[in-house]
Amino acid sequence: MVMKDYIGMVLSVLVAFLLYSLLAKISVSLLFLFNFFSLIVIYFALEKGEIYGAFLGAFCGLLQDSFSMSVFGVAGIAKTIVGYSAGYFSSKINVTPIRRNFVFVFLLLCVELIIWSVLYSFIFSERVNTGGGLIFFQPLITAVLGSLVYRFVRKLKSSKM
Amino acid sequence: MPFSLKKTKSLIILLSLIFFQFVLISIQVPRGDETNYFERVIFSVFSPINNGVVSVFRGIGSLWKGYFGLHRVQKDNQRLQKEVFRLNQENSLLRSMLRTSKSEKEMLDLLIELEGSVLPARIIGLDASNVWKSLVINKGSLDGVKKNMVVLDKQGHLVGRIVDPVTFKQARIQMITDTESGVYVIPQGKNVPGIINGIGNGQCNLEYIHATDTLIVEGDRLITTGFDGIYMPGVLVGHVVSVVENTSLFKEIKVVPAFKIQNLDLLAVITVDVNELF
């Protein structure tokens, strides 16, 4: 991994951070629908492999935990597993076609939501706030957005070559 | 063989990362009321970034409005908004004092003490795990913010209190809708004290109201009593939306907080010690 990749990774995390803050300013409901940190983790895991996915997942998860009065590590564990899985499975199956990419990202986001919810409920002994059910749409909406961005970035890269 | 080595290495990394985070979780749970050093450091590192991001957006927004909008009207509007904000807070505090039946002399003394005790603060972050749990504001210990200070919205409704961590320029607010929050309240004009606890979905429960009690009805306005030693008496907390009688010793009473989360932008931190005032 070259310096350029690291800069790209840091910039992407910053963009996710920025978008998260922006969403919170627009409407709190939007926070339930989009998970930009997960998209960054999955994208880099697809590009760079499972080890980077796991590390970036841990970092982004802790960053997400820093937004909350939550316990550090809850989102971290969920994102570490998702980052690793994204990198590992994408080396076994081709997830470049847009439909397959969408299904792949959607499934990973569902897994992340389940792990996070279970850990949260276990640690806090309380039910996760679903935002009136909005959180259940998070994997779908984030996956649609993620697949479109992934496709756009790949097109941009291929046109540069 | 090299592939399996690589696979083993990556698995060890994954397990180490998960183990590290489990250790991290275990040192934080149970946390009690105090924050640990780790949490404090992370909060100190990331909240200024968050503050910066929000400030940049606000700056860009102000620039746009300032140059392309009606500059003078905007300034007047800002001044009037600040004035309304200040008057609302003053009004709320005065109403609180009236309820505690102070004499005119005591009221005047209190007014002098109250001057400059309202610190306006902006929200720079919401809790990612549950938006009804906590908020982060752009004022900290350098502005005189301390733990347990009371926080009101623009209309003077109770939002919550300052909790750890409080850094130089940021502080966290525990909202009354948090499940770990508790506020001693009383229905306006009725002598039936109870405790409001958040239930994590934007509503609260009014606890410890005896099943035989018939005074509390839907629509009752709940105000703080000050018995908890944190919140000053007389501040509007919320309204009763349902009263259910069941087989238990206490009634099941649902309360909607008076503040509206979508309107929370500017908040008022009461920087005086409310216990000394009331």
Short mmCIF file of C-alpha atoms in Angstrom, two decimals:
data_model
loop_
_atom_site.label_atom_id
_atom_site.label_comp_id
_atom_site.label_asym_id
_atom_site.label_seq_id
_atom_site.Cartn_x
_atom_site.Cartn_y
_atom_site.Cartn_z
CA MET A 1 0.00 0.00 0.00
CA VAL A 2 1.52 3.31 -1.08
CA MET A 3 1.34 6.72 0.56
CA LYS A 4 -1.37 7.78 -1.88
CA ASP A 5 -3.61 4.98 -0.62
CA TYR A 6 -3.12 6.03 2.99
CA ILE A 7 -3.97 9.63 2.14
CA GLY A 8 -7.06 8.39 0.27
CA MET A 9 -8.08 6.33 3.28
CA VAL A 10 -7.65 9.22 5.73
CA LEU A 11 -9.51 11.59 3.41
CA SER A 12 -12.37 9.11 3.01
CA VAL A 13 -12.71 8.74 6.77
CA LEU A 14 -12.73 12.52 7.10
CA VAL A 15 -15.44 12.77 4.43
CA ALA A 16 -17.52 10.16 6.31
CA PHE A 17 -17.01 12.13 9.52
CA LEU A 18 -18.04 15.33 7.76
CA LEU A 19 -21.13 13.76 6.17
CA TYR A 20 -22.14 12.31 9.52
CA SER A 21 -21.96 15.75 11.15
CA LEU A 22 -23.84 17.27 8.23
CA LEU A 23 -26.65 14.68 8.46
CA ALA A 24 -26.97 15.33 12.18
CA LYS A 25 -27.42 19.03 11.38
CA ILE A 26 -30.06 18.39 8.71
CA SER A 27 -32.16 15.82 10.54
CA VAL A 28 -31.48 13.26 13.24
CA SER A 29 -33.67 10.75 11.38
CA LEU A 30 -31.11 10.62 8.57
CA LEU A 31 -28.54 9.23 11.00
CA PHE A 32 -30.60 6.05 11.16
CA LEU A 33 -30.62 5.66 7.39
CA PHE A 34 -27.00 6.13 6.35
CA ASN A 35 -23.82 4.58 7.66
CA PHE A 36 -20.96 6.26 5.87
CA PHE A 37 -18.26 4.75 8.07
CA SER A 38 -19.32 1.25 7.06
CA LEU A 39 -19.20 2.20 3.39
CA ILE A 40 -15.62 3.42 3.76
CA VAL A 41 -14.65 0.23 5.57
CA ILE A 42 -16.27 -2.04 2.97
CA TYR A 43 -14.87 -0.06 0.03
CA PHE A 44 -11.26 -0.21 1.29
CA ALA A 45 -11.66 -3.85 2.29
CA LEU A 46 -12.74 -4.66 -1.28
CA GLU A 47 -9.81 -2.73 -2.68
CA LYS A 48 -7.04 -3.60 -0.25
CA GLY A 49 -8.03 -6.88 1.38
CA GLU A 50 -9.20 -8.25 4.70
CA ILE A 51 -6.34 -7.01 6.93
CA TYR A 52 -6.85 -3.38 5.94
CA GLY A 53 -10.58 -3.92 6.20
CA ALA A 54 -10.25 -5.20 9.76
CA PHE A 55 -7.93 -2.37 10.85
CA LEU A 56 -10.00 0.33 9.20
CA GLY A 57 -13.15 -1.26 10.62
CA ALA A 58 -11.72 -1.10 14.14
CA PHE A 59 -10.68 2.53 13.66
CA CYS A 60 -13.96 3.69 12.10
CA GLY A 61 -15.96 1.78 14.71
CA LEU A 62 -14.14 3.51 17.54
CA LEU A 63 -14.65 6.80 15.75
CA GLN A 64 -18.39 6.09 15.54
CA ASP A 65 -18.41 5.16 19.23
CA SER A 66 -16.78 8.51 20.00
CA PHE A 67 -19.97 10.21 18.81
CA SER A 68 -21.94 8.48 21.48
CA MET A 69 -22.13 8.13 25.21
CA SER A 70 -21.80 4.49 24.30
CA VAL A 71 -19.12 2.01 25.29
CA PHE A 72 -16.03 2.10 23.07
CA GLY A 73 -15.72 -1.07 21.07
CA VAL A 74 -19.37 -1.88 20.35
CA ALA A 75 -19.38 -0.43 16.84
CA GLY A 76 -15.67 -1.26 16.64
CA ILE A 77 -16.18 -5.03 16.86
CA ALA A 78 -19.07 -4.98 14.38
CA LYS A 79 -17.07 -3.00 11.83
CA THR A 80 -13.89 -5.04 12.34
CA ILE A 81 -15.79 -8.23 11.47
CA VAL A 82 -17.49 -6.59 8.50
CA GLY A 83 -14.23 -5.11 7.20
CA TYR A 84 -12.49 -8.46 7.46
CA SER A 85 -15.39 -10.36 5.88
CA ALA A 86 -15.65 -7.87 3.01
CA GLY A 87 -11.97 -8.28 2.17
CA TYR A 88 -11.97 -12.05 2.63
CA PHE A 89 -15.09 -12.90 0.62
CA SER A 90 -14.33 -10.44 -2.16
CA SER A 91 -11.10 -12.36 -2.77
CA LYS A 92 -13.17 -15.53 -3.27
CA ILE A 93 -16.04 -14.15 -5.31
CA ASN A 94 -16.16 -11.41 -7.88
CA VAL A 95 -18.29 -8.60 -6.48
CA THR A 96 -17.52 -6.02 -9.15
CA PRO A 97 -20.83 -6.29 -11.10
CA ILE A 98 -23.21 -3.71 -9.67
CA ARG A 99 -26.04 -6.07 -8.69
CA ARG A 100 -23.72 -8.53 -7.03
CA ASN A 101 -21.92 -5.66 -5.36
CA PHE A 102 -25.20 -4.32 -4.03
CA VAL A 103 -26.27 -7.70 -2.61
CA PHE A 104 -22.81 -8.23 -1.10
CA VAL A 105 -22.73 -4.79 0.59
CA PHE A 106 -26.35 -5.19 1.73
CA LEU A 107 -25.64 -8.54 3.39
CA LEU A 108 -22.53 -7.21 5.11
CA LEU A 109 -24.46 -4.21 6.43
CA CYS A 110 -27.21 -6.51 7.72
CA VAL A 111 -24.59 -8.59 9.53
CA GLU A 112 -23.07 -5.43 11.01
CA LEU A 113 -26.45 -4.20 12.22
CA ILE A 114 -27.19 -7.56 13.84
CA ILE A 115 -23.79 -7.75 15.60
CA TRP A 116 -24.07 -4.15 16.79
CA SER A 117 -27.66 -4.60 18.04
CA VAL A 118 -26.80 -7.81 19.91
CA LEU A 119 -23.71 -6.29 21.56
CA TYR A 120 -25.59 -3.09 22.41
CA SER A 121 -28.54 -4.95 23.96
CA PHE A 122 -26.20 -7.26 25.85
CA ILE A 123 -24.02 -4.49 27.29
CA PHE A 124 -26.69 -1.91 28.06
CA SER A 125 -29.51 -4.33 28.84
CA GLU A 126 -31.87 -2.17 26.85
CA ARG A 127 -33.46 -2.28 23.43
CA VAL A 128 -31.78 -0.49 20.54
CA ASN A 129 -33.47 2.73 19.50
CA THR A 130 -34.69 1.93 16.00
CA GLY A 131 -35.76 5.49 15.21
CA GLY A 132 -39.32 4.35 14.58
CA GLY A 133 -38.09 1.47 12.40
CA LEU A 134 -35.86 3.65 10.24
CA ILE A 135 -32.75 1.74 11.26
CA PHE A 136 -34.06 -1.37 9.47
CA PHE A 137 -33.76 0.51 6.18
CA GLN A 138 -30.15 1.42 6.89
CA PRO A 139 -28.57 -1.63 5.16
CA LEU A 140 -30.74 -1.17 2.08
CA ILE A 141 -30.25 2.57 1.64
CA THR A 142 -26.56 2.50 2.52
CA ALA A 143 -26.02 -0.44 0.14
CA VAL A 144 -27.72 1.40 -2.74
CA LEU A 145 -25.57 4.44 -2.10
CA GLY A 146 -22.45 2.31 -1.63
CA SER A 147 -22.91 0.37 -4.86
CA LEU A 148 -23.44 3.56 -6.83
CA VAL A 149 -20.36 5.19 -5.34
CA TYR A 150 -18.30 2.02 -5.87
CA ARG A 151 -19.35 1.88 -9.50
CA PHE A 152 -18.62 5.57 -9.97
CA VAL A 153 -15.14 5.27 -8.42
CA ARG A 154 -14.28 2.22 -10.53
CA LYS A 155 -15.40 3.99 -13.71
CA LEU A 156 -13.36 7.01 -12.75
CA LYS A 157 -10.31 4.81 -12.16
CA SER A 158 -10.71 2.90 -15.44
CA SER A 159 -11.15 6.12 -17.41
CA LYS A 160 -7.90 7.43 -15.92
CA MET A 161 -6.01 4.31 -17.04
CA MET B 1 1.60 -23.09 1.95
CA PRO B 2 2.32 -19.32 1.71
CA PHE B 3 -1.40 -18.77 1.19
CA SER B 4 -2.31 -20.63 4.35
CA LEU B 5 0.34 -18.67 6.28
CA LYS B 6 -1.18 -15.47 5.01
CA LYS B 7 -4.62 -16.69 5.95
CA THR B 8 -3.47 -17.62 9.45
CA LYS B 9 -1.79 -14.22 9.85
CA SER B 10 -4.91 -12.36 8.82
CA LEU B 11 -7.04 -14.47 11.16
CA ILE B 12 -4.69 -13.74 14.06
CA ILE B 13 -4.96 -10.03 13.27
CA LEU B 14 -8.75 -10.22 13.19
CA LEU B 15 -8.93 -12.12 16.49
CA SER B 16 -6.42 -9.73 18.11
CA LEU B 17 -8.45 -6.72 17.05
CA ILE B 18 -11.65 -8.25 18.39
CA PHE B 19 -9.89 -9.30 21.61
CA PHE B 20 -8.49 -5.79 22.04
CA GLN B 21 -11.96 -4.30 21.70
CA PHE B 22 -13.48 -6.80 24.12
CA VAL B 23 -10.82 -5.79 26.65
CA LEU B 24 -11.72 -2.19 25.90
CA ILE B 25 -15.39 -2.92 26.57
CA SER B 26 -14.65 -4.84 29.74
CA ILE B 27 -12.67 -1.97 31.28
CA GLN B 28 -15.57 0.36 30.64
CA VAL B 29 -18.43 -1.77 31.93
CA PRO B 30 -19.83 -1.06 34.45
CA ARG B 31 -18.95 2.60 34.08
CA GLY B 32 -21.15 4.15 36.72
CA ASP B 33 -21.35 7.94 36.65
CA GLU B 34 -17.69 8.62 36.02
CA THR B 35 -15.97 8.49 32.65
CA ASN B 36 -12.67 6.68 32.33
CA TYR B 37 -9.45 8.19 31.00
CA PHE B 38 -9.76 6.39 27.68
CA GLU B 39 -13.20 7.82 27.03
CA ARG B 40 -12.02 11.25 28.13
CA VAL B 41 -9.04 11.17 25.74
CA ILE B 42 -11.13 10.03 22.77
CA PHE B 43 -13.75 12.68 23.52
CA SER B 44 -11.07 15.37 23.80
CA VAL B 45 -9.51 14.33 20.49
CA PHE B 46 -12.63 13.96 18.39
CA SER B 47 -15.06 16.56 19.70
CA PRO B 48 -12.92 19.53 18.52
CA ILE B 49 -12.92 17.99 15.02
CA ASN B 50 -16.67 17.71 15.20
CA ASN B 51 -16.87 21.28 16.44
CA GLY B 52 -14.64 22.38 13.55
CA VAL B 53 -16.81 20.61 10.99
CA VAL B 54 -19.99 22.17 12.36
CA SER B 55 -18.31 25.59 12.52
CA VAL B 56 -17.17 25.31 8.90
CA PHE B 57 -20.69 24.46 7.78
CA ARG B 58 -22.14 27.24 9.87
CA GLY B 59 -19.49 29.59 8.51
CA ILE B 60 -20.26 28.69 4.91
CA GLY B 61 -23.97 29.05 5.60
CA SER B 62 -23.49 32.43 7.26
CA LEU B 63 -21.27 33.62 4.40
CA TRP B 64 -23.91 32.70 1.88
CA LYS B 65 -26.71 34.34 3.81
CA GLY B 66 -24.57 37.33 4.77
CA TYR B 67 -23.50 38.24 1.26
CA PHE B 68 -26.46 37.23 -0.78
CA GLY B 69 -29.24 37.83 1.66
CA LEU B 70 -30.45 40.99 3.22
CA HIS B 71 -27.51 41.81 5.39
CA ARG B 72 -29.16 44.35 7.63
CA VAL B 73 -32.33 42.34 8.13
CA GLN B 74 -30.26 39.32 9.04
CA LYS B 75 -28.32 41.27 11.65
CA ASP B 76 -31.53 42.65 13.15
CA ASN B 77 -33.01 39.19 13.16
CA GLN B 78 -29.95 37.73 14.90
CA ARG B 79 -30.04 40.47 17.52
CA LEU B 80 -33.74 39.94 18.12
CA GLN B 81 -33.32 36.19 18.30
CA LYS B 82 -30.62 36.62 20.93
CA GLU B 83 -32.84 39.01 22.82
CA VAL B 84 -35.80 36.61 22.69
CA PHE B 85 -33.52 33.80 23.79
CA ARG B 86 -32.24 35.79 26.75
CA LEU B 87 -35.73 36.96 27.73
CA ASN B 88 -37.11 33.43 27.49
CA GLN B 89 -34.44 32.14 29.82
CA GLU B 90 -34.92 35.03 32.21
CA ASN B 91 -38.67 34.53 32.12
CA SER B 92 -38.29 30.82 32.80
CA LEU B 93 -35.98 31.41 35.74
CA LEU B 94 -38.23 34.13 37.14
CA ARG B 95 -41.25 31.87 36.90
CA SER B 96 -39.27 29.19 38.70
CA MET B 97 -38.48 31.64 41.47
CA LEU B 98 -42.05 32.84 41.77
CA ARG B 99 -43.12 29.28 42.40
CA THR B 100 -40.75 29.07 45.32
CA SER B 101 -42.51 32.14 46.81
CA LYS B 102 -39.52 34.36 47.38
CA SER B 103 -40.05 37.82 48.76
CA GLU B 104 -39.56 40.87 46.52
CA LYS B 105 -36.22 41.68 48.14
CA GLU B 106 -35.01 38.11 47.70
CA MET B 107 -36.20 38.21 44.09
CA LEU B 108 -34.21 41.36 43.37
CA ASP B 109 -31.10 39.88 44.95
CA LEU B 110 -31.55 36.76 42.88
CA LEU B 111 -31.97 38.79 39.69
CA ILE B 112 -28.63 40.46 40.31
CA GLU B 113 -27.05 37.08 40.90
CA LEU B 114 -28.66 35.68 37.78
CA GLU B 115 -27.18 38.30 35.47
CA GLY B 116 -24.82 36.56 33.12
CA SER B 117 -25.71 33.15 34.43
CA VAL B 118 -27.19 31.97 31.15
CA LEU B 119 -24.54 30.66 28.80
CA PRO B 120 -25.75 30.10 25.22
CA ALA B 121 -24.29 26.98 23.61
CA ARG B 122 -24.64 25.28 20.26
CA ILE B 123 -25.05 21.57 19.65
CA ILE B 124 -22.09 20.09 17.79
CA GLY B 125 -22.88 16.40 18.13
CA LEU B 126 -25.58 13.85 18.80
CA ASP B 127 -25.24 10.41 20.27
CA ALA B 128 -24.72 7.96 17.43
CA SER B 129 -26.17 4.99 19.28
CA ASN B 130 -29.32 6.79 20.38
CA VAL B 131 -30.18 10.40 19.61
CA TRP B 132 -32.27 10.59 22.78
CA LYS B 133 -29.30 9.86 25.03
CA SER B 134 -26.82 12.70 24.89
CA LEU B 135 -25.68 15.81 23.08
CA VAL B 136 -22.34 17.55 22.76
CA ILE B 137 -22.15 21.35 22.99
CA ASN B 138 -19.46 23.81 21.96
CA LYS B 139 -18.89 25.20 25.45
CA GLY B 140 -16.57 23.70 28.03
CA SER B 141 -14.67 24.33 31.22
CA LEU B 142 -13.02 27.45 29.78
CA ASP B 143 -16.50 28.97 29.48
CA GLY B 144 -17.33 28.02 33.05
CA VAL B 145 -19.26 24.84 32.27
CA LYS B 146 -19.18 22.27 35.06
CA LYS B 147 -20.70 18.87 35.71
CA ASN B 148 -24.38 18.84 36.75
CA MET B 149 -25.17 22.30 35.38
CA VAL B 150 -28.75 22.51 34.13
CA VAL B 151 -29.42 22.85 30.39
CA LEU B 152 -32.58 24.39 28.92
CA ASP B 153 -33.81 24.89 25.37
CA LYS B 154 -34.65 28.23 23.75
CA GLN B 155 -38.10 28.29 25.36
CA GLY B 156 -36.75 27.45 28.80
CA HIS B 157 -37.84 23.79 28.79
CA LEU B 158 -35.61 21.29 30.54
CA VAL B 159 -33.25 19.38 28.22
CA GLY B 160 -30.86 17.78 30.70
CA ARG B 161 -27.69 18.30 32.67
CA ILE B 162 -23.97 18.45 32.01
CA VAL B 163 -22.17 15.16 32.56
CA ASP B 164 -18.58 14.00 32.12
CA PRO B 165 -16.53 14.43 30.06
CA VAL B 166 -16.22 18.23 30.08
CA THR B 167 -13.21 19.38 28.07
CA PHE B 168 -11.88 22.93 27.60
CA LYS B 169 -14.29 23.81 24.80
CA GLN B 170 -16.82 20.94 24.70
CA ALA B 171 -19.18 19.30 27.12
CA ARG B 172 -21.67 16.47 27.08
CA ILE B 173 -25.31 16.77 28.09
CA GLN B 174 -27.28 13.86 29.45
CA MET B 175 -30.80 14.37 28.13
CA ILE B 176 -33.84 13.75 30.31
CA THR B 177 -34.91 11.14 27.73
CA ASP B 178 -31.86 8.99 28.51
CA THR B 179 -32.70 5.76 30.30
CA GLU B 180 -30.13 6.56 33.00
CA SER B 181 -31.58 10.00 33.67
CA GLY B 182 -33.88 10.82 36.57
CA VAL B 183 -35.66 14.08 37.36
CA TYR B 184 -37.83 14.76 40.39
CA VAL B 185 -41.06 16.34 39.10
CA ILE B 186 -44.52 17.38 40.17
CA PRO B 187 -47.68 18.11 38.13
CA GLN B 188 -48.27 21.85 38.06
CA GLY B 189 -50.74 22.76 40.82
CA LYS B 190 -50.90 19.24 42.28
CA ASN B 191 -48.94 17.78 45.13
CA VAL B 192 -48.00 14.40 43.67
CA PRO B 193 -44.23 14.12 43.30
CA GLY B 194 -42.69 11.47 41.07
CA ILE B 195 -39.53 10.74 39.11
CA ILE B 196 -39.22 10.98 35.35
CA ASN B 197 -37.01 8.41 33.64
CA GLY B 198 -36.24 8.29 29.93
CA ILE B 199 -37.21 5.15 28.05
CA GLY B 200 -34.84 5.64 25.15
CA ASN B 201 -37.34 6.44 22.41
CA GLY B 202 -37.93 10.11 23.05
CA GLN B 203 -40.56 9.55 25.73
CA CYS B 204 -40.30 9.19 29.49
CA ASN B 205 -42.04 7.30 32.26
CA LEU B 206 -43.33 9.02 35.35
CA GLU B 207 -42.47 6.59 38.11
CA TYR B 208 -43.63 6.05 41.68
CA ILE B 209 -47.17 7.40 41.33
CA HIS B 210 -49.32 5.21 43.49
CA ALA B 211 -52.09 3.21 41.81
CA THR B 212 -54.67 4.74 44.12
CA ASP B 213 -53.71 8.26 43.14
CA THR B 214 -56.37 9.93 41.00
CA LEU B 215 -54.92 13.41 40.72
CA ILE B 216 -52.69 12.86 37.70
CA VAL B 217 -54.50 12.99 34.38
CA GLU B 218 -53.57 13.24 30.71
CA GLY B 219 -52.35 16.68 29.72
CA ASP B 220 -50.84 17.52 33.11
CA ARG B 221 -47.78 19.75 32.85
CA LEU B 222 -44.86 18.40 34.83
CA ILE B 223 -42.39 20.78 36.40
CA THR B 224 -39.21 20.18 38.35
CA THR B 225 -39.34 20.17 42.13
CA GLY B 226 -35.65 20.68 42.87
CA PHE B 227 -35.70 17.75 45.32
CA ASP B 228 -32.98 15.97 43.36
CA GLY B 229 -30.49 18.74 44.12
CA ILE B 230 -29.58 19.12 40.44
CA TYR B 231 -32.48 20.81 38.67
CA MET B 232 -33.95 24.06 39.95
CA PRO B 233 -37.67 23.97 40.80
CA GLY B 234 -40.41 25.16 38.44
CA VAL B 235 -38.91 24.32 35.05
CA LEU B 236 -41.30 22.71 32.58
CA VAL B 237 -40.20 19.13 31.83
CA GLY B 238 -43.05 17.65 29.81
CA HIS B 239 -46.71 16.65 29.52
CA VAL B 240 -48.51 13.51 30.59
CA VAL B 241 -49.80 11.69 27.49
CA SER B 242 -51.21 8.53 29.03
CA VAL B 243 -52.12 7.15 32.43
CA VAL B 244 -52.59 3.41 32.64
CA GLU B 245 -53.71 1.50 35.69
CA ASN B 246 -52.56 -2.09 35.97
CA THR B 247 -52.16 -4.66 38.68
CA SER B 248 -48.88 -3.24 39.98
CA LEU B 249 -48.44 -0.92 42.94
CA PHE B 250 -47.72 2.09 40.72
CA LYS B 251 -49.43 3.62 37.72
CA GLU B 252 -47.88 3.43 34.27
CA ILE B 253 -47.62 7.05 33.14
CA LYS B 254 -46.09 8.12 29.83
CA VAL B 255 -44.67 11.61 29.42
CA VAL B 256 -43.58 13.54 26.34
CA PRO B 257 -40.75 15.98 27.00
CA ALA B 258 -41.47 19.66 26.46
CA PHE B 259 -38.40 20.20 24.29
CA LYS B 260 -38.54 19.28 20.61
CA ILE B 261 -35.40 17.56 19.38
CA GLN B 262 -35.76 19.02 15.88
CA ASN B 263 -35.74 22.54 17.37
CA LEU B 264 -32.67 21.98 19.50
CA ASP B 265 -29.91 24.13 18.13
CA LEU B 266 -29.17 26.83 20.65
CA LEU B 267 -29.24 25.76 24.28
CA ALA B 268 -28.89 27.60 27.58
CA VAL B 269 -26.50 26.31 30.21
CA ILE B 270 -27.38 27.71 33.63
CA THR B 271 -23.98 28.40 35.12
CA VAL B 272 -25.09 29.36 38.61
CA ASP B 273 -25.35 26.81 41.38
CA VAL B 274 -29.12 26.27 41.47
CA ASN B 275 -28.96 24.76 44.93
CA GLU B 276 -27.64 28.01 46.36
CA LEU B 277 -30.21 30.11 44.52
CA PHE B 278 -33.41 28.24 45.28
#
